[in-house]
PDB file of C-alpha atoms in Angstrom:
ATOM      1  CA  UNK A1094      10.487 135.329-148.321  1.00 76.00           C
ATOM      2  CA  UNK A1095      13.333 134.429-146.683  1.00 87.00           C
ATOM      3  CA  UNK A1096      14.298 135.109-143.348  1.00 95.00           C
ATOM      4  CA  UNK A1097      17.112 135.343-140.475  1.00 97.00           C
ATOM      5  CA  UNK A1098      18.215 131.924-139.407  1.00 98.00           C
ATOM      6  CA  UNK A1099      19.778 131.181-136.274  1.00 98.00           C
ATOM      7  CA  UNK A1100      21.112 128.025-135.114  1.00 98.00           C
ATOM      8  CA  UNK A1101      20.710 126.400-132.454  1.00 98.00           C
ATOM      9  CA  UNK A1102      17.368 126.978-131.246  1.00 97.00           C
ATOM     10  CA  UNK A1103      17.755 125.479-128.224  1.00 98.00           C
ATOM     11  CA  UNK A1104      21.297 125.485-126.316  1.00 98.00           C
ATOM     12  CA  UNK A1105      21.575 123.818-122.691  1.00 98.00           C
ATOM     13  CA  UNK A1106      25.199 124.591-121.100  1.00 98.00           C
ATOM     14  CA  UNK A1107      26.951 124.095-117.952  1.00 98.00           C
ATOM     15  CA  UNK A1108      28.158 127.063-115.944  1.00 98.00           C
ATOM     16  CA  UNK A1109      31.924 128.030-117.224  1.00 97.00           C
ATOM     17  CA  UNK A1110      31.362 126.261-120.362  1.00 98.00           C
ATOM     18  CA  UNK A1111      31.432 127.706-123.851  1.00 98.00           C
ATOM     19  CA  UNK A1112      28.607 128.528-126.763  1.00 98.00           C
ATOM     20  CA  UNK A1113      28.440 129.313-130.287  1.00 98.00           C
ATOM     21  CA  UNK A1114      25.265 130.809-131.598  1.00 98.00           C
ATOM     22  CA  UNK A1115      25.194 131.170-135.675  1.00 98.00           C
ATOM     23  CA  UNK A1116      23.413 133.735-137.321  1.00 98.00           C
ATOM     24  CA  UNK A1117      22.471 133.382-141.027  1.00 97.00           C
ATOM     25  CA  UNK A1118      21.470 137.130-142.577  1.00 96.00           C
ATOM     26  CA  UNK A1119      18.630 137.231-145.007  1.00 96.00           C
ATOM     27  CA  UNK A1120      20.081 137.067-148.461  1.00 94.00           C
ATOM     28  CA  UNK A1121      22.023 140.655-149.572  1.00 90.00           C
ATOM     29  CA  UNK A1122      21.542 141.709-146.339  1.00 92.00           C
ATOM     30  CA  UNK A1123      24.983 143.186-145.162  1.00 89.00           C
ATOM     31  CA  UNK A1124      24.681 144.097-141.783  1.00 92.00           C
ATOM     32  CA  UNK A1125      24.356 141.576-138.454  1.00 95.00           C
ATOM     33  CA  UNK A1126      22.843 142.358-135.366  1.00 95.00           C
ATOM     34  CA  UNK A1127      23.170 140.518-131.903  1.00 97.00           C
ATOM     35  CA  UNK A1128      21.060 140.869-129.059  1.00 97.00           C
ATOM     36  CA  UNK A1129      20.247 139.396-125.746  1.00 97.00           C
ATOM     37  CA  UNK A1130      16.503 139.621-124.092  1.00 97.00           C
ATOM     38  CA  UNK A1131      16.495 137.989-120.681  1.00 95.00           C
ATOM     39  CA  UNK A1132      12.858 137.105-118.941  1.00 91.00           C
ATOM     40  CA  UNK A1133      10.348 140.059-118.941  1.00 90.00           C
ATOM     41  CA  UNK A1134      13.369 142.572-120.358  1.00 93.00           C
ATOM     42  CA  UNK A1135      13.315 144.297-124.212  1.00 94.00           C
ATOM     43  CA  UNK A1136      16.052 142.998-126.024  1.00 95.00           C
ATOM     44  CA  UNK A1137      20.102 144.939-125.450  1.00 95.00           C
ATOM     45  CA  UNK A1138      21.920 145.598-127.810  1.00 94.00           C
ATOM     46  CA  UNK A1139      25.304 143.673-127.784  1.00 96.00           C
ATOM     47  CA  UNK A1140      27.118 144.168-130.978  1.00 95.00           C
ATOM     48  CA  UNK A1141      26.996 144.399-135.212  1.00 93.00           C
ATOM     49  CA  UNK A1142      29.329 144.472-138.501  1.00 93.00           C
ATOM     50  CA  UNK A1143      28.924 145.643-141.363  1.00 90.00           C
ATOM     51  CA  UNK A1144      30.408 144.201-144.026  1.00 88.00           C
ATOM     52  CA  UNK A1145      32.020 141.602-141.842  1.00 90.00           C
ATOM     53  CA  UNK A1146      34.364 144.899-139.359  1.00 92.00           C
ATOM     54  CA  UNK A1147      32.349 145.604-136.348  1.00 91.00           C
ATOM     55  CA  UNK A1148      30.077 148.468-136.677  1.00 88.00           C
ATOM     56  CA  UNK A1149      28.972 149.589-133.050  1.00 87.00           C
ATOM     57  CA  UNK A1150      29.262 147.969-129.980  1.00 89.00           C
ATOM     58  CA  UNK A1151      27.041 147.820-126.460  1.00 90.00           C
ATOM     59  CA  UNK A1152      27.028 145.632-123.422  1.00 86.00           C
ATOM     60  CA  UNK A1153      28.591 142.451-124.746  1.00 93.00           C
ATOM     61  CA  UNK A1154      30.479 141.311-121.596  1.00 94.00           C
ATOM     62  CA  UNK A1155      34.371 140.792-122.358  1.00 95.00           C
ATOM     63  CA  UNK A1156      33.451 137.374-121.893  1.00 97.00           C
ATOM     64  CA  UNK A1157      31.788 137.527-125.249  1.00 97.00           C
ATOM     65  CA  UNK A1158      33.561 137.822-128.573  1.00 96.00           C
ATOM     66  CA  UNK A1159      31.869 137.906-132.185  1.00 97.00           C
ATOM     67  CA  UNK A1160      32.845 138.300-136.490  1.00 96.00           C
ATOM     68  CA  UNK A1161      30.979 138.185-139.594  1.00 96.00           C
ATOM     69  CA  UNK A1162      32.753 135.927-142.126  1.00 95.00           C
ATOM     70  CA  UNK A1163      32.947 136.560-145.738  1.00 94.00           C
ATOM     71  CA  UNK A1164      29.614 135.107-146.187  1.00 93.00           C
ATOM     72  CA  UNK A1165      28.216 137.412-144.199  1.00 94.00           C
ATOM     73  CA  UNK A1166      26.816 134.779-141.561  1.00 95.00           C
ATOM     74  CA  UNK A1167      28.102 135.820-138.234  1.00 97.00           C
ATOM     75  CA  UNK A1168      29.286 133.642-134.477  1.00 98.00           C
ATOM     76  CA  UNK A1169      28.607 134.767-131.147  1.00 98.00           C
ATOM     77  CA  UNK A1170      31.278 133.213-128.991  1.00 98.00           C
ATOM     78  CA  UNK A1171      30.728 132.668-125.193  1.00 98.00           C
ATOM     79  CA  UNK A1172      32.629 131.861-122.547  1.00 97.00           C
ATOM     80  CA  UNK A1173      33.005 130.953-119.085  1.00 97.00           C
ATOM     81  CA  UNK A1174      28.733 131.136-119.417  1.00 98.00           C
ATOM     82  CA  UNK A1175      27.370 132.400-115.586  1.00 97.00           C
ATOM     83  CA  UNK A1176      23.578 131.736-114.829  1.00 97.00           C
ATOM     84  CA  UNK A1177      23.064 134.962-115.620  1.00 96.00           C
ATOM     85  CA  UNK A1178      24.145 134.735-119.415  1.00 97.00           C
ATOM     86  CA  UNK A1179      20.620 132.598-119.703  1.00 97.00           C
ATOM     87  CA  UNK A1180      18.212 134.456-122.266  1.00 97.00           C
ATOM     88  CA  UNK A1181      17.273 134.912-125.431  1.00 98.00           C
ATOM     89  CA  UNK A1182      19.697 135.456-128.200  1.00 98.00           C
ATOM     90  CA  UNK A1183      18.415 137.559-131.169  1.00 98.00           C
ATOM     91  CA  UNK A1184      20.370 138.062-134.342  1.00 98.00           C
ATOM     92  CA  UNK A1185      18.870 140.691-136.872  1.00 97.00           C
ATOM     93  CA  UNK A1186      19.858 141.889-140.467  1.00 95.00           C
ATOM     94  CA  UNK A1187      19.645 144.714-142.376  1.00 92.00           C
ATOM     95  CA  UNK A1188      19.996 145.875-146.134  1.00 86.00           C
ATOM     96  CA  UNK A1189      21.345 149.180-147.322  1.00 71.00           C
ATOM     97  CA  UNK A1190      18.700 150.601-145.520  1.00 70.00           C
ATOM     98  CA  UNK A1191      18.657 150.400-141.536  1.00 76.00           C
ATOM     99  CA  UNK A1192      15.447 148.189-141.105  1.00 90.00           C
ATOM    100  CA  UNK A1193      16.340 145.558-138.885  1.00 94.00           C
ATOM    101  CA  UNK A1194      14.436 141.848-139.506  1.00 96.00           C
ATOM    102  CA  UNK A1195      14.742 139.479-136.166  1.00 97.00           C
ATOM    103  CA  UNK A1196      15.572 135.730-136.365  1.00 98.00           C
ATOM    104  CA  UNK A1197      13.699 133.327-134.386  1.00 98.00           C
ATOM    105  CA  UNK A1198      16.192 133.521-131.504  1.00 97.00           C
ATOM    106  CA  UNK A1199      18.441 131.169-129.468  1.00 98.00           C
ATOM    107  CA  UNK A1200      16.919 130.113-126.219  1.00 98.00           C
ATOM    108  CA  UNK A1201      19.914 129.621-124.125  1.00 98.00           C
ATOM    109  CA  UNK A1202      19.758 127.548-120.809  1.00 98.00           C
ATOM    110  CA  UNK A1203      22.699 128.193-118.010  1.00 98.00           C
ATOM    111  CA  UNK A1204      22.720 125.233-115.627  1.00 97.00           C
TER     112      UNK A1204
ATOM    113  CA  UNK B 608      15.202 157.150-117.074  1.00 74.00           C
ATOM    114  CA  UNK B 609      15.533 155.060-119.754  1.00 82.00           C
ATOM    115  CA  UNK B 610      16.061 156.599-123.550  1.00 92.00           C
ATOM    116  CA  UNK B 611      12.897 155.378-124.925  1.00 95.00           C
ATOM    117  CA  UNK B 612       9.929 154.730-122.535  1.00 96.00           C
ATOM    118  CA  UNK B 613       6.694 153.049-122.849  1.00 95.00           C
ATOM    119  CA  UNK B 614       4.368 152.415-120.715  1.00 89.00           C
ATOM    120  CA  UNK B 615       4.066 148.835-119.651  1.00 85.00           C
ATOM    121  CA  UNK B 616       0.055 147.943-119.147  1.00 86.00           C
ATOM    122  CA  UNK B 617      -1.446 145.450-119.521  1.00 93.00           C
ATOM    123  CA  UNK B 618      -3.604 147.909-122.344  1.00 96.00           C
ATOM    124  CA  UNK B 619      -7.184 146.029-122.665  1.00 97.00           C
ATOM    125  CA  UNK B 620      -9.131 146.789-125.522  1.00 97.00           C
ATOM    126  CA  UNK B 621     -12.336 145.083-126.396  1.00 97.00           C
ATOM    127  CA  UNK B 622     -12.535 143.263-129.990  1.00 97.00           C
ATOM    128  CA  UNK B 623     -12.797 145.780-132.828  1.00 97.00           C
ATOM    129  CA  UNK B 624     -11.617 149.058-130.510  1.00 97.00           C
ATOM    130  CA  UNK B 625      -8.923 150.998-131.843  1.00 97.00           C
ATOM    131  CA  UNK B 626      -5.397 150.184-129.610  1.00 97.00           C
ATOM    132  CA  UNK B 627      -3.814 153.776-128.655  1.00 97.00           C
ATOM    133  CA  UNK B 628       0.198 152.791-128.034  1.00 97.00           C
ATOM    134  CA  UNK B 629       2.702 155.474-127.192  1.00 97.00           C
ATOM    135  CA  UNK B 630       6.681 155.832-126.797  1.00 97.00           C
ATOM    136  CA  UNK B 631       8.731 158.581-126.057  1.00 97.00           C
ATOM    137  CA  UNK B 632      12.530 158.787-126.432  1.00 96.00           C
ATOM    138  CA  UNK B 633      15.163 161.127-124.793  1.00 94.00           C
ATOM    139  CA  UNK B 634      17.408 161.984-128.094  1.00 90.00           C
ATOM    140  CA  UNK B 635      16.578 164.599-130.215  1.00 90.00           C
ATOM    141  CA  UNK B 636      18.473 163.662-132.789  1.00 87.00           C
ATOM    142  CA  UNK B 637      16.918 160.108-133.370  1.00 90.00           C
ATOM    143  CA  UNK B 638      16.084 159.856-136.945  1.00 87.00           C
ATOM    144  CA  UNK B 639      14.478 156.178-137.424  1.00 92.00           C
ATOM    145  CA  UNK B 640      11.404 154.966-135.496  1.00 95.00           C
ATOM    146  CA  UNK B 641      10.200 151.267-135.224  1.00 97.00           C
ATOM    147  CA  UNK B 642       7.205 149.629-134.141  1.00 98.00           C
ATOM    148  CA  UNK B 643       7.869 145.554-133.463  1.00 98.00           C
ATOM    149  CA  UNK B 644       5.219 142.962-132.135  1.00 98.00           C
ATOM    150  CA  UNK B 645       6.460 140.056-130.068  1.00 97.00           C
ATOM    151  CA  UNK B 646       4.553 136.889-128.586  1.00 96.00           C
ATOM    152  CA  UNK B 647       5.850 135.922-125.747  1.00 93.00           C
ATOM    153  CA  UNK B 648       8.676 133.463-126.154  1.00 92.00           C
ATOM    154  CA  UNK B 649       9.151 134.506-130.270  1.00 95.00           C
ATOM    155  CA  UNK B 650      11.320 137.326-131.689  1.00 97.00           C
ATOM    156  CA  UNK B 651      10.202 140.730-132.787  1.00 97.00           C
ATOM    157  CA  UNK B 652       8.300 141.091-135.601  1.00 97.00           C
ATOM    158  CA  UNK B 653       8.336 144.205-137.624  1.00 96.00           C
ATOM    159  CA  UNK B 654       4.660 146.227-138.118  1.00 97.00           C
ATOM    160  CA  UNK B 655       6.232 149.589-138.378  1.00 95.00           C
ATOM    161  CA  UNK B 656       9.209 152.224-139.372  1.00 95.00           C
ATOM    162  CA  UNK B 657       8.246 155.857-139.544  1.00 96.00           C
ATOM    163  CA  UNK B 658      11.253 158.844-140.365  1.00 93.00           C
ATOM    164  CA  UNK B 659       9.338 161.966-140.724  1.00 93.00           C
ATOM    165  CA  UNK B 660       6.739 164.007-138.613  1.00 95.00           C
ATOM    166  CA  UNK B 661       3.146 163.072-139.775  1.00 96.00           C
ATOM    167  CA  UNK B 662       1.100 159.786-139.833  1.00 96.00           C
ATOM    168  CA  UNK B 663       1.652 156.735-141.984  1.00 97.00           C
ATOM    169  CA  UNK B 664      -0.281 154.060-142.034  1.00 97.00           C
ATOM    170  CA  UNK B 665      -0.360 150.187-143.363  1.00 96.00           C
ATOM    171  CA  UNK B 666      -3.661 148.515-143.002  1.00 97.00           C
ATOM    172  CA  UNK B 667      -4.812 148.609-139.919  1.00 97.00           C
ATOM    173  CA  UNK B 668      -2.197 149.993-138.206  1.00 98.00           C
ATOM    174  CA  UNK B 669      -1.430 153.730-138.392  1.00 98.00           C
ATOM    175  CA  UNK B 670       2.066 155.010-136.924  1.00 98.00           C
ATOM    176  CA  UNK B 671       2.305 158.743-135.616  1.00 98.00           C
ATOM    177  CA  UNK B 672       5.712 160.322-135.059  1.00 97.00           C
ATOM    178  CA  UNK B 673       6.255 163.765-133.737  1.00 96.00           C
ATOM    179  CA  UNK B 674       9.700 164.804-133.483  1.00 94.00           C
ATOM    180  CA  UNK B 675       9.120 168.345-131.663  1.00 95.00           C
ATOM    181  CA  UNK B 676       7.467 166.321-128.757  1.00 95.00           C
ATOM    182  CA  UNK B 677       9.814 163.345-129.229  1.00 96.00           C
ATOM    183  CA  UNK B 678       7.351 161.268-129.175  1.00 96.00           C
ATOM    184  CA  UNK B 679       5.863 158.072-131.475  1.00 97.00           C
ATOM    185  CA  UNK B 680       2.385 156.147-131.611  1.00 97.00           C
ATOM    186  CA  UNK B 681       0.862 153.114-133.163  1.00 98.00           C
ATOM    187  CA  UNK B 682      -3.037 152.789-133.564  1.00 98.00           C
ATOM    188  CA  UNK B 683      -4.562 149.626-133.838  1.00 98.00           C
ATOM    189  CA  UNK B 684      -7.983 149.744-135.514  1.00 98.00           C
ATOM    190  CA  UNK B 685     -10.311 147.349-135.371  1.00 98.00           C
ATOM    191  CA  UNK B 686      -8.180 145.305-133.040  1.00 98.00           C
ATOM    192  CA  UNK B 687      -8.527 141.665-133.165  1.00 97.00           C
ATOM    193  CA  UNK B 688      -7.610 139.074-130.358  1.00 96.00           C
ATOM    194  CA  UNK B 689      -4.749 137.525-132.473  1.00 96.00           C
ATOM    195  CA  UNK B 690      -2.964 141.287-131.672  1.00 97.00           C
ATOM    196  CA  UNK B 691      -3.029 140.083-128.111  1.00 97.00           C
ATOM    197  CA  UNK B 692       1.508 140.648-127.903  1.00 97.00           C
ATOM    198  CA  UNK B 693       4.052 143.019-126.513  1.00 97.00           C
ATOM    199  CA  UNK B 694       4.570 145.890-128.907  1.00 98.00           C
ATOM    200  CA  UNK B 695       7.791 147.239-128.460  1.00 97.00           C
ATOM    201  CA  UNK B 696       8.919 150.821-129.679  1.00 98.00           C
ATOM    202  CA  UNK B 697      12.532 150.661-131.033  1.00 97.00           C
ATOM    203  CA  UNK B 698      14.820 153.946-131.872  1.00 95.00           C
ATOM    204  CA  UNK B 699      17.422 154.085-134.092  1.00 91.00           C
ATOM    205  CA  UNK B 700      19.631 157.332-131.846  1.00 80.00           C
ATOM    206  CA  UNK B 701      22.363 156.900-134.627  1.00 72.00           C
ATOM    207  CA  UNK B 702      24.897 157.955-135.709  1.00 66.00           C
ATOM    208  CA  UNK B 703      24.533 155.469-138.533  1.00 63.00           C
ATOM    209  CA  UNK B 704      22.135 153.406-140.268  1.00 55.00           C
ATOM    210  CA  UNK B 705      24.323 150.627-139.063  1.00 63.00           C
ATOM    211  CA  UNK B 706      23.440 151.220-135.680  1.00 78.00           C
ATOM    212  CA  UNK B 707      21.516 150.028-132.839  1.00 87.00           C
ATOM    213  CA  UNK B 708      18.222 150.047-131.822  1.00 92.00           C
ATOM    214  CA  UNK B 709      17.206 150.871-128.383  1.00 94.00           C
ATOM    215  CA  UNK B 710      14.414 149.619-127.318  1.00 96.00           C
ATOM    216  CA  UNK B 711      10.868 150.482-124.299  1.00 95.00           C
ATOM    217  CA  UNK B 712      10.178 148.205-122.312  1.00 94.00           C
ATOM    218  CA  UNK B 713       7.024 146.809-124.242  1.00 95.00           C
ATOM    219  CA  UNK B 714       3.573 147.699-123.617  1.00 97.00           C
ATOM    220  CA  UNK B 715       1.413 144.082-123.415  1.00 97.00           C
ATOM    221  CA  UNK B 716      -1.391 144.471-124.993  1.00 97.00           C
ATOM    222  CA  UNK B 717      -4.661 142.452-124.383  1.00 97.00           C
ATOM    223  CA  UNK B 718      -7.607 142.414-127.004  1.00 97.00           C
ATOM    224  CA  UNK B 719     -10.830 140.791-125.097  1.00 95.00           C
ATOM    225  CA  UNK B 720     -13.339 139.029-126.742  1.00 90.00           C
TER     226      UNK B 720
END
């Protein structure tokens, strides 16, 4: 079956540089999920849309912006990245229904 | 004190024990329940989503959910050392289905040969 795909895996960035993390929803899947888990933490909530307006919101740093296009595959901008923005970036999607499936994840590096 | 707890072990059960793993969460109105397994490094993998009172189970893994006592369980039966993972409860508080999950803190669970 398939799955949530995120791209890149692996991101390496400078401090005060940008990132874009993709998220590709499981097929009919509606609704987009982003999350951050840094080391030893359970993954926080950052944001979500449903069909492609923003649906709820948590601690997404201004810093951070995000959209769902009209192919339902969502961007997680970052900017002005700080050490601390180094974690794990989950994207998850959900039908109807409010199952949420996890993508492999974006390991993202702050140098 | 954080909406839905856990506690964070290590748990050790021997091979082929039954796994006792419990959550409770601080909003009585929460109306969707989730049980995800995560290796360390990988994302979380569904086992698990319980909405009403009772017991329901999917091979060898049973969920409990009591609303009155706000709390949630997963049993692992006949636990095998590939369940060796963090098994983190997730809550749906609402007030949509298109709404977050808040997750515990994981309990790590260790399945010794």
């Amino acid at each position: 079956a398939a799955g949530v795909i995120q791209s890149p895996r692996h991101l390496i960035k400078e401090k005060r540089e940008t990132a874009t993390l993709k998220c590709y929803p499981i097929p009919r899947h509606d609704t987009v999920y982003w999350y951050q888990q840094g080391p030893g933490q359970d993954p926080q909530f950052l944001i979500s849309f449903y069909e492609k307006m923003q649906s709820d919101k948590g601690s997404i740093p201004d810093r951070f912006s995000a959209q769902q296009f009209s192919d339902y595959h969502s961007e997680l901008n970052m900017s002005s990245l700080e050490l601390g923005d180094s974690a794990l970036y989950f994207c998850a999607s959900s039908p109807f229904t409010d199952t949420q499936y996890f993508g492999p994840g974006t390991r993202l590096t702050v140098l | 004190q954080k909406e839905v707890e856990q506690n964070s072990g290590p748990l050790s059960v021997p091979e082929g024990a039954i796994a006792s793993l419990n959550c409770t969460y601080s909003d009585r109105g929460s109306q969707s329940f989730f049980w995800y397994r995560q290796y360390s490094g990988k994302s979380p993998e569904l086992i698990m989503s319980i909405y009403s009172n009772g017991d329901k189970e999917d091979g060898r893994f049973t969920a409990q959910l009591n609303k009155a006592s706000q709390y949630v369980s997963l049993l692992i039966r006949d636990s095998q050392p590939s369940d060796s993972a963090t098994y983190l409860c997730a809550v749906n508080m609402g007030p949509g289905t298109a709404s977050k999950l808040t997750f515990g803190t994981g309990t790590r669970l260790q399945v010794t040969l």
